[in-house]
Tab-separated table of C-alpha atoms in Angstrom:
chain	number	residue	atom	x	y	z
A	1	UNK	CA	-47.040	-10.392	-10.974
A	2	UNK	CA	-48.367	-12.310	-7.850
A	3	UNK	CA	-47.350	-11.563	-4.233
A	4	UNK	CA	-44.655	-14.427	-4.186
A	5	UNK	CA	-42.887	-12.939	-7.310
A	6	UNK	CA	-42.827	-9.449	-5.523
A	7	UNK	CA	-41.694	-11.064	-2.180
A	8	UNK	CA	-38.884	-13.051	-4.057
A	9	UNK	CA	-37.723	-9.858	-5.855
A	10	UNK	CA	-37.464	-7.735	-2.745
A	11	UNK	CA	-35.564	-10.519	-1.003
A	12	UNK	CA	-33.108	-10.841	-3.963
A	13	UNK	CA	-32.654	-7.206	-4.453
A	14	UNK	CA	-31.916	-6.851	-0.651
A	15	UNK	CA	-29.389	-9.872	-0.823
A	16	UNK	CA	-27.731	-8.179	-3.794
A	17	UNK	CA	-27.495	-4.965	-2.034
A	18	UNK	CA	-25.819	-6.317	0.955
A	19	UNK	CA	-23.427	-8.452	-1.104
A	20	UNK	CA	-22.319	-5.806	-3.595
A	21	UNK	CA	-21.716	-3.139	-0.980
A	22	UNK	CA	-20.028	-5.283	1.425
A	23	UNK	CA	-17.525	-6.639	-1.143
A	24	UNK	CA	-16.893	-3.514	-2.997
A	25	UNK	CA	-15.884	-1.871	0.416
A	26	UNK	CA	-13.715	-4.852	1.554
A	27	UNK	CA	-11.781	-5.257	-1.562
A	28	UNK	CA	-10.867	-1.724	-1.689
A	29	UNK	CA	-10.179	-1.454	1.926
A	30	UNK	CA	-13.056	0.994	2.908
A	31	UNK	CA	-15.627	0.759	5.583
A	32	UNK	CA	-19.272	0.036	4.609
A	33	UNK	CA	-22.278	1.661	6.400
A	34	UNK	CA	-25.993	0.471	6.461
A	35	UNK	CA	-27.221	3.761	4.884
A	36	UNK	CA	-24.998	2.854	1.785
A	37	UNK	CA	-26.683	-0.558	1.521
A	38	UNK	CA	-30.226	1.257	1.770
A	39	UNK	CA	-29.389	3.824	-0.756
A	40	UNK	CA	-28.259	0.960	-3.127
A	41	UNK	CA	-31.280	-1.324	-2.490
A	42	UNK	CA	-33.379	1.854	-3.266
A	43	UNK	CA	-31.594	2.505	-6.596
A	44	UNK	CA	-31.964	-1.380	-7.489
A	45	UNK	CA	-35.688	-1.266	-6.668
A	46	UNK	CA	-36.091	1.794	-9.152
A	47	UNK	CA	-34.058	0.059	-11.811
A	48	UNK	CA	-36.220	-3.145	-11.457
A	49	UNK	CA	-39.662	-1.165	-11.747
A	50	UNK	CA	-38.384	1.030	-14.718
A	51	UNK	CA	-37.059	-2.094	-16.426
A	52	UNK	CA	-40.329	-4.153	-15.941
A	53	UNK	CA	-42.390	-1.193	-17.024
A	54	UNK	CA	-40.369	-0.306	-20.025
A	55	UNK	CA	-39.514	-3.835	-20.904
A	56	UNK	CA	-35.869	-3.277	-20.899
A	57	UNK	CA	-33.508	-6.200	-21.852
A	58	UNK	CA	-31.742	-7.791	-19.048
A	59	UNK	CA	-28.440	-6.917	-20.251
A	60	UNK	CA	-29.548	-3.061	-19.679
A	61	UNK	CA	-30.442	-4.081	-15.863
A	62	UNK	CA	-27.019	-5.611	-15.297
A	63	UNK	CA	-25.365	-2.589	-16.754
A	64	UNK	CA	-27.539	-0.491	-14.502
A	65	UNK	CA	-26.500	-2.524	-11.523
A	66	UNK	CA	-22.733	-2.031	-12.313
A	67	UNK	CA	-23.195	1.846	-12.936
A	68	UNK	CA	-24.925	2.229	-9.589
A	69	UNK	CA	-22.205	0.430	-7.714
A	70	UNK	CA	-19.624	2.110	-9.696
A	71	UNK	CA	-21.020	5.626	-8.649
A	72	UNK	CA	-21.147	4.374	-4.853
A	73	UNK	CA	-17.566	3.210	-5.149
A	74	UNK	CA	-16.368	6.230	-6.878
A	75	UNK	CA	-18.248	8.900	-4.714
A	76	UNK	CA	-18.722	7.422	-1.441
A	77	UNK	CA	-15.921	5.262	-1.145
A	78	UNK	CA	-13.466	7.588	-2.858
A	79	UNK	CA	-11.880	5.019	-5.089
A	80	UNK	CA	-10.353	5.940	-8.399
A	81	UNK	CA	-12.190	5.063	-11.694
A	82	UNK	CA	-10.340	1.874	-12.540
A	83	UNK	CA	-10.763	0.332	-9.027
A	84	UNK	CA	-14.369	1.368	-8.775
A	85	UNK	CA	-15.156	-0.292	-12.431
A	86	UNK	CA	-13.320	-3.374	-11.548
A	87	UNK	CA	-14.869	-3.872	-8.230
A	88	UNK	CA	-18.255	-3.306	-9.526
A	89	UNK	CA	-17.801	-5.796	-12.317
A	90	UNK	CA	-16.514	-8.415	-10.055
A	91	UNK	CA	-19.384	-7.928	-7.559
A	92	UNK	CA	-22.141	-8.194	-10.192
A	93	UNK	CA	-20.326	-11.170	-11.900
A	94	UNK	CA	-20.115	-13.279	-8.744
A	95	UNK	CA	-23.811	-13.026	-8.232
A	96	UNK	CA	-24.598	-13.663	-11.927
A	97	UNK	CA	-22.476	-16.706	-11.586
A	98	UNK	CA	-24.025	-17.927	-8.316
A	99	UNK	CA	-27.624	-17.585	-9.591
A	100	UNK	CA	-26.291	-19.540	-12.776
A	101	UNK	CA	-25.055	-22.344	-10.851
A	102	UNK	CA	-28.047	-22.685	-8.828
A	103	UNK	CA	-30.368	-22.458	-11.878
A	104	UNK	CA	-28.616	-25.520	-13.332
A	105	UNK	CA	-28.854	-27.242	-9.819
A	106	UNK	CA	-32.589	-26.449	-9.701
A	107	UNK	CA	-33.117	-28.116	-13.062
A	108	UNK	CA	-31.131	-31.095	-12.076
A	109	UNK	CA	-32.475	-31.690	-8.503
A	110	UNK	CA	-35.941	-30.304	-8.631
A	111	UNK	CA	-38.688	-32.603	-9.949
A	112	UNK	CA	-40.673	-31.172	-12.807
A	113	UNK	CA	-44.024	-31.743	-11.189
A	114	UNK	CA	-43.408	-29.840	-8.043
A	115	UNK	CA	-45.729	-26.782	-7.400
A	116	UNK	CA	-47.555	-24.959	-4.600
A	117	UNK	CA	-46.057	-23.881	-1.317
A	118	UNK	CA	-43.392	-26.472	-1.480
A	119	UNK	CA	-42.168	-24.937	-4.708
A	120	UNK	CA	-42.189	-21.475	-3.228
A	121	UNK	CA	-40.329	-22.573	-0.137
A	122	UNK	CA	-37.632	-24.354	-2.165
A	123	UNK	CA	-37.192	-21.205	-4.382
A	124	UNK	CA	-36.591	-19.039	-1.351
A	125	UNK	CA	-34.281	-21.722	-0.147
A	126	UNK	CA	-32.399	-21.742	-3.527
A	127	UNK	CA	-32.109	-18.019	-3.564
A	128	UNK	CA	-30.544	-17.970	0.075
A	129	UNK	CA	-28.209	-20.607	-0.961
A	130	UNK	CA	-27.330	-18.560	-3.755
A	131	UNK	CA	-26.412	-15.505	-1.615
A	132	UNK	CA	-24.416	-18.247	0.533
A	133	UNK	CA	-22.445	-19.130	-2.492
A	134	UNK	CA	-21.820	-15.499	-3.520
A	135	UNK	CA	-20.569	-14.726	0.027
A	136	UNK	CA	-18.188	-17.731	-0.232
A	137	UNK	CA	-16.613	-16.496	-3.450
A	138	UNK	CA	-16.710	-12.794	-2.261
A	139	UNK	CA	-14.596	-14.029	0.861
A	140	UNK	CA	-12.147	-15.972	-1.312
A	141	UNK	CA	-11.632	-13.148	-3.795
A	142	UNK	CA	-10.884	-10.621	-0.935
A	143	UNK	CA	-8.399	-13.041	0.779
A	144	UNK	CA	-6.419	-13.480	-2.379
A	145	UNK	CA	-6.835	-9.916	-3.888
A	146	UNK	CA	-6.779	-6.220	-2.870
A	147	UNK	CA	-7.629	-3.236	-4.934
A	148	UNK	CA	-6.603	-0.795	-2.407
A	149	UNK	CA	-3.733	0.685	-4.206
A	150	UNK	CA	-4.981	0.019	-7.892
A	151	UNK	CA	-2.112	-0.972	-10.025
A	152	UNK	CA	-0.514	-0.825	-13.427
A	153	UNK	CA	-2.184	-4.142	-14.483
A	154	UNK	CA	-5.773	-3.585	-13.320
A	155	UNK	CA	-6.707	-3.619	-16.925
A	156	UNK	CA	-6.475	-7.405	-16.711
A	157	UNK	CA	-9.069	-7.608	-14.302
A	158	UNK	CA	-11.347	-5.149	-16.032
A	159	UNK	CA	-11.091	-6.927	-19.497
A	160	UNK	CA	-11.361	-10.382	-17.956
A	161	UNK	CA	-14.364	-9.502	-15.740
A	162	UNK	CA	-16.168	-7.977	-18.595
A	163	UNK	CA	-15.647	-11.116	-20.720
A	164	UNK	CA	-16.575	-13.635	-17.904
A	165	UNK	CA	-19.832	-11.219	-17.285
A	166	UNK	CA	-20.656	-11.438	-20.986
A	167	UNK	CA	-20.171	-15.048	-21.176
A	168	UNK	CA	-22.223	-15.823	-18.104
A	169	UNK	CA	-25.006	-13.350	-19.228
A	170	UNK	CA	-25.194	-15.339	-22.574
A	171	UNK	CA	-25.332	-18.572	-20.809
A	172	UNK	CA	-28.306	-17.379	-18.610
A	173	UNK	CA	-30.146	-15.846	-21.483
A	174	UNK	CA	-29.857	-18.509	-23.932
A	175	UNK	CA	-30.253	-21.553	-21.487
A	176	UNK	CA	-32.942	-20.401	-19.101
A	177	UNK	CA	-34.832	-17.689	-20.797
A	178	UNK	CA	-35.104	-17.733	-24.659
A	179	UNK	CA	-34.511	-21.374	-25.201
A	180	UNK	CA	-36.372	-23.873	-23.272
A	181	UNK	CA	-33.978	-26.768	-22.358
A	182	UNK	CA	-35.669	-30.218	-21.656
A	183	UNK	CA	-36.007	-30.533	-17.796
A	184	UNK	CA	-35.765	-34.413	-18.248
A	185	UNK	CA	-32.309	-33.943	-19.776
A	186	UNK	CA	-30.024	-33.362	-16.803
A	187	UNK	CA	-26.979	-33.691	-18.989
A	188	UNK	CA	-27.341	-30.528	-20.456
A	189	UNK	CA	-27.786	-28.695	-17.041
A	190	UNK	CA	-24.705	-30.559	-15.839
A	191	UNK	CA	-22.631	-29.333	-18.766
A	192	UNK	CA	-23.945	-25.892	-18.223
A	193	UNK	CA	-22.989	-25.954	-14.561
A	194	UNK	CA	-19.392	-27.388	-15.557
A	195	UNK	CA	-19.102	-24.294	-18.082
A	196	UNK	CA	-19.842	-21.872	-15.172
A	197	UNK	CA	-17.556	-23.638	-12.750
A	198	UNK	CA	-14.745	-23.484	-15.464
A	199	UNK	CA	-15.662	-19.830	-15.753
A	200	UNK	CA	-15.004	-19.405	-11.981
A	201	UNK	CA	-11.784	-21.294	-12.187
A	202	UNK	CA	-10.547	-18.971	-15.001
A	203	UNK	CA	-11.541	-16.035	-12.823
A	204	UNK	CA	-9.441	-17.285	-10.079
A	205	UNK	CA	-6.403	-17.890	-12.357
A	206	UNK	CA	-6.822	-14.233	-13.576
A	207	UNK	CA	-6.761	-12.969	-10.033
A	208	UNK	CA	-3.742	-15.217	-9.233
A	209	UNK	CA	-1.879	-13.803	-12.371
A	210	UNK	CA	-2.835	-10.148	-11.543
A	211	UNK	CA	-1.599	-10.531	-7.721
A	212	UNK	CA	1.685	-12.010	-9.154
A	213	UNK	CA	2.113	-9.282	-11.648
A	214	UNK	CA	1.491	-6.574	-9.106
A	215	UNK	CA	3.840	-8.479	-6.612
A	216	UNK	CA	6.667	-8.527	-9.240
A	217	UNK	CA	6.321	-4.741	-9.991
A	218	UNK	CA	6.377	-3.909	-6.481
A	219	UNK	CA	9.352	-6.003	-6.030
A	220	UNK	CA	11.278	-4.342	-8.804
A	221	UNK	CA	10.331	-0.837	-7.623
A	222	UNK	CA	11.810	-1.761	-4.166
A	223	UNK	CA	14.791	-3.373	-5.782
A	224	UNK	CA	15.325	-0.282	-7.764
A	225	UNK	CA	14.921	1.999	-4.725
A	226	UNK	CA	17.363	-0.166	-2.552
A	227	UNK	CA	19.768	-0.107	-5.370
A	228	UNK	CA	19.673	3.483	-5.488
A	229	UNK	CA	19.983	3.829	-1.693
A	230	UNK	CA	23.018	1.466	-1.695
A	231	UNK	CA	24.517	3.569	-4.407
A	232	UNK	CA	23.950	6.777	-2.148
A	233	UNK	CA	25.483	4.912	0.793
A	234	UNK	CA	28.691	3.978	-1.203
A	235	UNK	CA	29.078	7.520	-2.090
A	236	UNK	CA	28.872	8.526	1.341
A	237	UNK	CA	31.386	6.048	2.596
A	238	UNK	CA	33.769	7.027	-0.423
A	239	UNK	CA	33.408	10.736	0.850
A	240	UNK	CA	34.394	9.624	4.266
A	241	UNK	CA	37.403	7.913	2.983
A	242	UNK	CA	38.544	10.670	0.867
A	243	UNK	CA	37.992	13.181	3.857
A	244	UNK	CA	39.961	11.053	6.446
A	245	UNK	CA	42.578	10.430	3.847
A	246	UNK	CA	43.002	14.183	3.595
A	247	UNK	CA	43.192	14.496	7.423
A	248	UNK	CA	45.651	11.750	7.825
A	249	UNK	CA	47.810	13.712	5.211
A	250	UNK	CA	47.420	16.968	7.221
A	251	UNK	CA	48.221	15.197	10.587
A	252	UNK	CA	51.309	13.749	8.861
A	253	UNK	CA	52.426	17.392	7.843
A	254	UNK	CA	51.454	19.099	10.983
A	255	UNK	CA	55.041	18.899	12.500
A	256	UNK	CA	56.191	20.751	9.356
A	257	UNK	CA	53.530	23.389	9.868
A	258	UNK	CA	54.359	23.785	13.516
A	259	UNK	CA	58.112	24.024	12.635
A	260	UNK	CA	57.398	26.918	10.090
A	261	UNK	CA	54.908	28.586	12.524
A	262	UNK	CA	57.904	28.358	15.139
A	263	UNK	CA	60.511	29.782	12.984
A	264	UNK	CA	58.164	32.847	12.095
A	265	UNK	CA	57.674	33.702	15.673
A	266	UNK	CA	61.400	33.170	16.715
A	267	UNK	CA	62.484	35.598	13.990
A	268	UNK	CA	59.755	38.225	14.891
A	269	UNK	CA	57.631	37.740	11.938
A	270	UNK	CA	54.355	38.171	13.741
A	271	UNK	CA	52.235	39.242	10.998
A	272	UNK	CA	53.435	36.459	8.755
A	273	UNK	CA	52.902	33.913	11.603
A	274	UNK	CA	49.247	35.217	12.063
A	275	UNK	CA	48.604	35.020	8.462
A	276	UNK	CA	50.071	31.304	8.356
A	277	UNK	CA	48.009	30.581	11.332
A	278	UNK	CA	44.725	31.634	9.622
A	279	UNK	CA	45.536	29.455	6.592
A	280	UNK	CA	45.834	26.431	9.056
A	281	UNK	CA	42.465	27.199	10.424
A	282	UNK	CA	40.871	27.464	7.358
A	283	UNK	CA	42.370	24.235	6.124
A	284	UNK	CA	41.198	22.510	9.661
A	285	UNK	CA	37.675	23.972	9.152
A	286	UNK	CA	37.578	22.262	5.402
A	287	UNK	CA	38.462	18.901	6.956
A	288	UNK	CA	36.083	18.821	9.914
A	289	UNK	CA	32.583	17.900	9.740
A	290	UNK	CA	29.515	20.318	10.647
A	291	UNK	CA	27.934	17.265	12.753
A	292	UNK	CA	30.131	14.987	15.051
A	293	UNK	CA	28.079	11.961	15.848
A	294	UNK	CA	30.919	9.625	16.367
A	295	UNK	CA	30.474	7.781	13.047
A	296	UNK	CA	32.254	9.327	10.094
A	297	UNK	CA	29.753	7.858	7.628
A	298	UNK	CA	26.835	9.431	9.420
A	299	UNK	CA	28.717	12.653	9.870
A	300	UNK	CA	29.100	13.145	6.045
A	301	UNK	CA	25.603	12.190	5.474
A	302	UNK	CA	24.156	14.610	8.088
A	303	UNK	CA	26.254	17.347	6.784
A	304	UNK	CA	24.755	16.899	3.409
A	305	UNK	CA	21.087	16.544	4.287
A	306	UNK	CA	21.107	19.222	6.761
A	307	UNK	CA	22.974	21.570	4.461
A	308	UNK	CA	19.984	20.896	1.996
A	309	UNK	CA	17.626	21.541	4.843
A	310	UNK	CA	19.152	24.907	5.301
A	311	UNK	CA	19.001	25.886	1.601
A	312	UNK	CA	15.264	24.975	1.833
A	313	UNK	CA	14.576	27.514	4.853
A	314	UNK	CA	14.428	24.608	7.325
A	315	UNK	CA	15.481	24.928	10.893
A	316	UNK	CA	17.643	21.884	12.323
A	317	UNK	CA	18.221	20.683	15.707
A	318	UNK	CA	20.757	17.852	15.919
A	319	UNK	CA	21.787	16.059	19.351
A	320	UNK	CA	23.097	12.576	18.341
A	321	UNK	CA	26.210	10.760	19.702
A	322	UNK	CA	26.605	7.270	18.581
A	323	UNK	CA	28.299	4.439	20.248
A	324	UNK	CA	31.813	4.276	19.020
A	325	UNK	CA	31.847	0.411	18.778
A	326	UNK	CA	28.407	-1.436	18.891
A	327	UNK	CA	28.156	-3.778	15.931
A	328	UNK	CA	25.916	-1.689	13.879
A	329	UNK	CA	26.982	-1.718	10.177
A	330	UNK	CA	27.718	1.511	8.513
A	331	UNK	CA	25.337	0.545	5.531
A	332	UNK	CA	22.592	0.053	8.164
A	333	UNK	CA	23.053	3.559	9.782
A	334	UNK	CA	22.958	4.897	6.238
A	335	UNK	CA	19.647	3.372	5.493
A	336	UNK	CA	18.198	4.618	8.847
A	337	UNK	CA	19.463	8.315	8.664
A	338	UNK	CA	19.113	8.620	4.726
A	339	UNK	CA	15.678	7.488	4.517
A	340	UNK	CA	14.513	9.234	7.699
A	341	UNK	CA	15.958	12.442	6.736
A	342	UNK	CA	14.717	12.360	3.128
A	343	UNK	CA	11.185	11.740	4.324
A	344	UNK	CA	11.489	14.691	6.582
A	345	UNK	CA	12.856	16.859	4.043
A	346	UNK	CA	9.954	15.999	1.759
A	347	UNK	CA	7.279	16.350	4.757
A	348	UNK	CA	8.780	19.872	5.522
A	349	UNK	CA	8.197	21.017	1.901
A	350	UNK	CA	4.354	21.053	2.588
A	351	UNK	CA	4.727	22.821	6.019
A	352	UNK	CA	4.097	26.794	6.364
A	353	UNK	CA	6.989	28.996	6.163
A	354	UNK	CA	8.503	29.731	9.398
A	355	UNK	CA	7.524	26.394	10.866
A	356	UNK	CA	9.743	24.098	9.072
A	357	UNK	CA	11.893	22.137	11.738
A	358	UNK	CA	13.814	18.976	11.324
A	359	UNK	CA	15.206	17.396	14.763
A	360	UNK	CA	17.445	14.434	15.157
A	361	UNK	CA	18.074	13.035	18.707
A	362	UNK	CA	19.954	9.987	19.921
A	363	UNK	CA	20.233	8.533	23.446
A	364	UNK	CA	21.662	5.315	24.836
A	365	UNK	CA	19.150	3.526	27.203
A	366	UNK	CA	21.133	0.541	28.681
A	367	UNK	CA	21.470	-2.094	26.173
A	368	UNK	CA	19.333	-0.144	23.676
A	369	UNK	CA	19.961	3.083	21.556
A	370	UNK	CA	17.058	5.106	20.754
A	371	UNK	CA	17.025	7.389	17.676
A	372	UNK	CA	14.296	10.074	17.352
A	373	UNK	CA	13.726	11.889	14.025
A	374	UNK	CA	11.123	14.759	14.177
A	375	UNK	CA	9.792	17.160	11.595
A	376	UNK	CA	6.920	19.347	10.999
A	377	UNK	CA	4.333	18.410	8.296
A	378	UNK	CA	1.548	20.310	6.174
A	379	UNK	CA	-2.227	20.094	6.859
A	380	UNK	CA	-3.701	16.929	6.318
A	381	UNK	CA	-0.711	14.862	6.081
A	382	UNK	CA	-1.080	11.209	6.950
A	383	UNK	CA	1.459	8.580	7.954
A	384	UNK	CA	1.975	5.889	5.131
A	385	UNK	CA	4.413	3.306	5.378
A	386	UNK	CA	6.549	3.486	2.032
A	387	UNK	CA	9.600	1.913	0.943
A	388	UNK	CA	11.676	4.140	3.006
A	389	UNK	CA	9.996	3.255	6.326
A	390	UNK	CA	9.865	-0.405	5.427
A	391	UNK	CA	13.649	-0.267	4.950
A	392	UNK	CA	14.173	1.458	8.440
A	393	UNK	CA	11.906	-1.160	10.109
A	394	UNK	CA	13.941	-3.986	8.447
A	395	UNK	CA	17.007	-2.641	9.910
A	396	UNK	CA	15.491	-2.100	13.382
A	397	UNK	CA	14.276	-5.817	13.335
A	398	UNK	CA	17.736	-7.048	12.228
A	399	UNK	CA	19.204	-5.626	15.463
A	400	UNK	CA	16.289	-6.882	17.571
A	401	UNK	CA	14.937	-3.520	17.885
A	402	UNK	CA	11.518	-1.826	16.697
A	403	UNK	CA	10.218	1.173	14.722
A	404	UNK	CA	7.444	3.428	15.788
A	405	UNK	CA	5.741	6.360	14.179
A	406	UNK	CA	3.290	8.763	15.303
A	407	UNK	CA	1.767	12.057	14.133
A	408	UNK	CA	0.428	14.715	16.545
A	409	UNK	CA	-0.401	18.401	15.732
A	410	UNK	CA	1.195	18.396	12.340
A	411	UNK	CA	4.621	16.955	13.862
A	412	UNK	CA	5.733	13.524	12.705
A	413	UNK	CA	7.966	11.551	14.952
A	414	UNK	CA	9.849	8.523	13.981
A	415	UNK	CA	11.577	6.573	16.691
A	416	UNK	CA	13.963	3.526	15.887
A	417	UNK	CA	15.210	1.320	18.748
A	418	UNK	CA	18.233	-0.833	18.228
A	419	UNK	CA	19.337	-3.626	20.621
A	420	UNK	CA	23.027	-3.110	21.403
A	421	UNK	CA	23.322	-6.359	23.604
A	422	UNK	CA	23.995	-9.955	22.915
A	423	UNK	CA	26.865	-10.626	20.571
A	424	UNK	CA	27.424	-6.941	20.081
A	425	UNK	CA	30.188	-5.388	22.385
A	426	UNK	CA	29.568	-1.644	22.859
A	427	UNK	CA	31.621	1.091	24.231
A	428	UNK	CA	30.656	4.835	24.492
């Protein structure tokens, strides 16, 4: 092996190291470091030396590249097994494909009699252009695909990536290694290039199908969650209607109750009057809400959630008085309170005993109304925007407001700002 071959191999392995690591990090939403590239470059150099010394088949070298990148993605980036394998296969396949396209272009463009320094310079330029092609493909894939969360359909990418890699390897080995294609017949090389471009198009179609499948799965999950929330909110509203129906009936009969109580007092039946009065107090307590926010639907919801918090040993602090008339739909209020309190109950479950607290505060600030939900959390809890918070944010934006979340000293705060101005006429 002459000095140029060594130089070209080092340049190629360096380019592969940068491309593979950066792509594997970007597509999985992780940050890459220079030391990761250096380690991967060292591994590739060792693999290359051992493969040449032991005369391993090229397929073994490719599998070793995928395995090395898989280990880095799994152990260093902390990705799951399926995501690590798919990102590694895609990274290696793209460079395979780029080298395949460039090989075809070299046979078509370069004259067969070219040699010496000019050939060396053109080979280095071709290698650099190969990495440029790979970078273009990497950027495109990262824009249309994300493997941050994995997905139920990731096996589509895994099997497709393996097939495309195997097909590209077959083309490279049989067209440019074992079988000598006539360099004076560019038609065969053009056909090989077209086959590889078609393989690239097939990969992009697979990526598009995977993204659509994941999007539909996520949409179904969100619809199921919204349907469940809507059903719960209908239940709250039905409970309010029943409670207020009972209250109206009690008010309708209050004159009769007062009349009976008056007769007992007038006839000197003090003990009977006191007993009757205790029954009225008991009935009144059954009809009242434990929390008086000014909105009957929220009153029922707050009573249910805070009762559940009490059963779980969670202390509660509530200070909310909602505007009596402000144009905020009861359904939207249920979305905010139900999702915020459900998240708070779930987060408090991981907090230490004796430090479990949920607080709800509300305050009118000019044309705005600020709701603040706070709760304690367990160690290592992070803020993640799930379906619940997304629904709250959508309601806030509907009323030209905003949603803000923050975590500090194992205490989470959710602020929801609602605009009460404009077409909405509000009175306290």
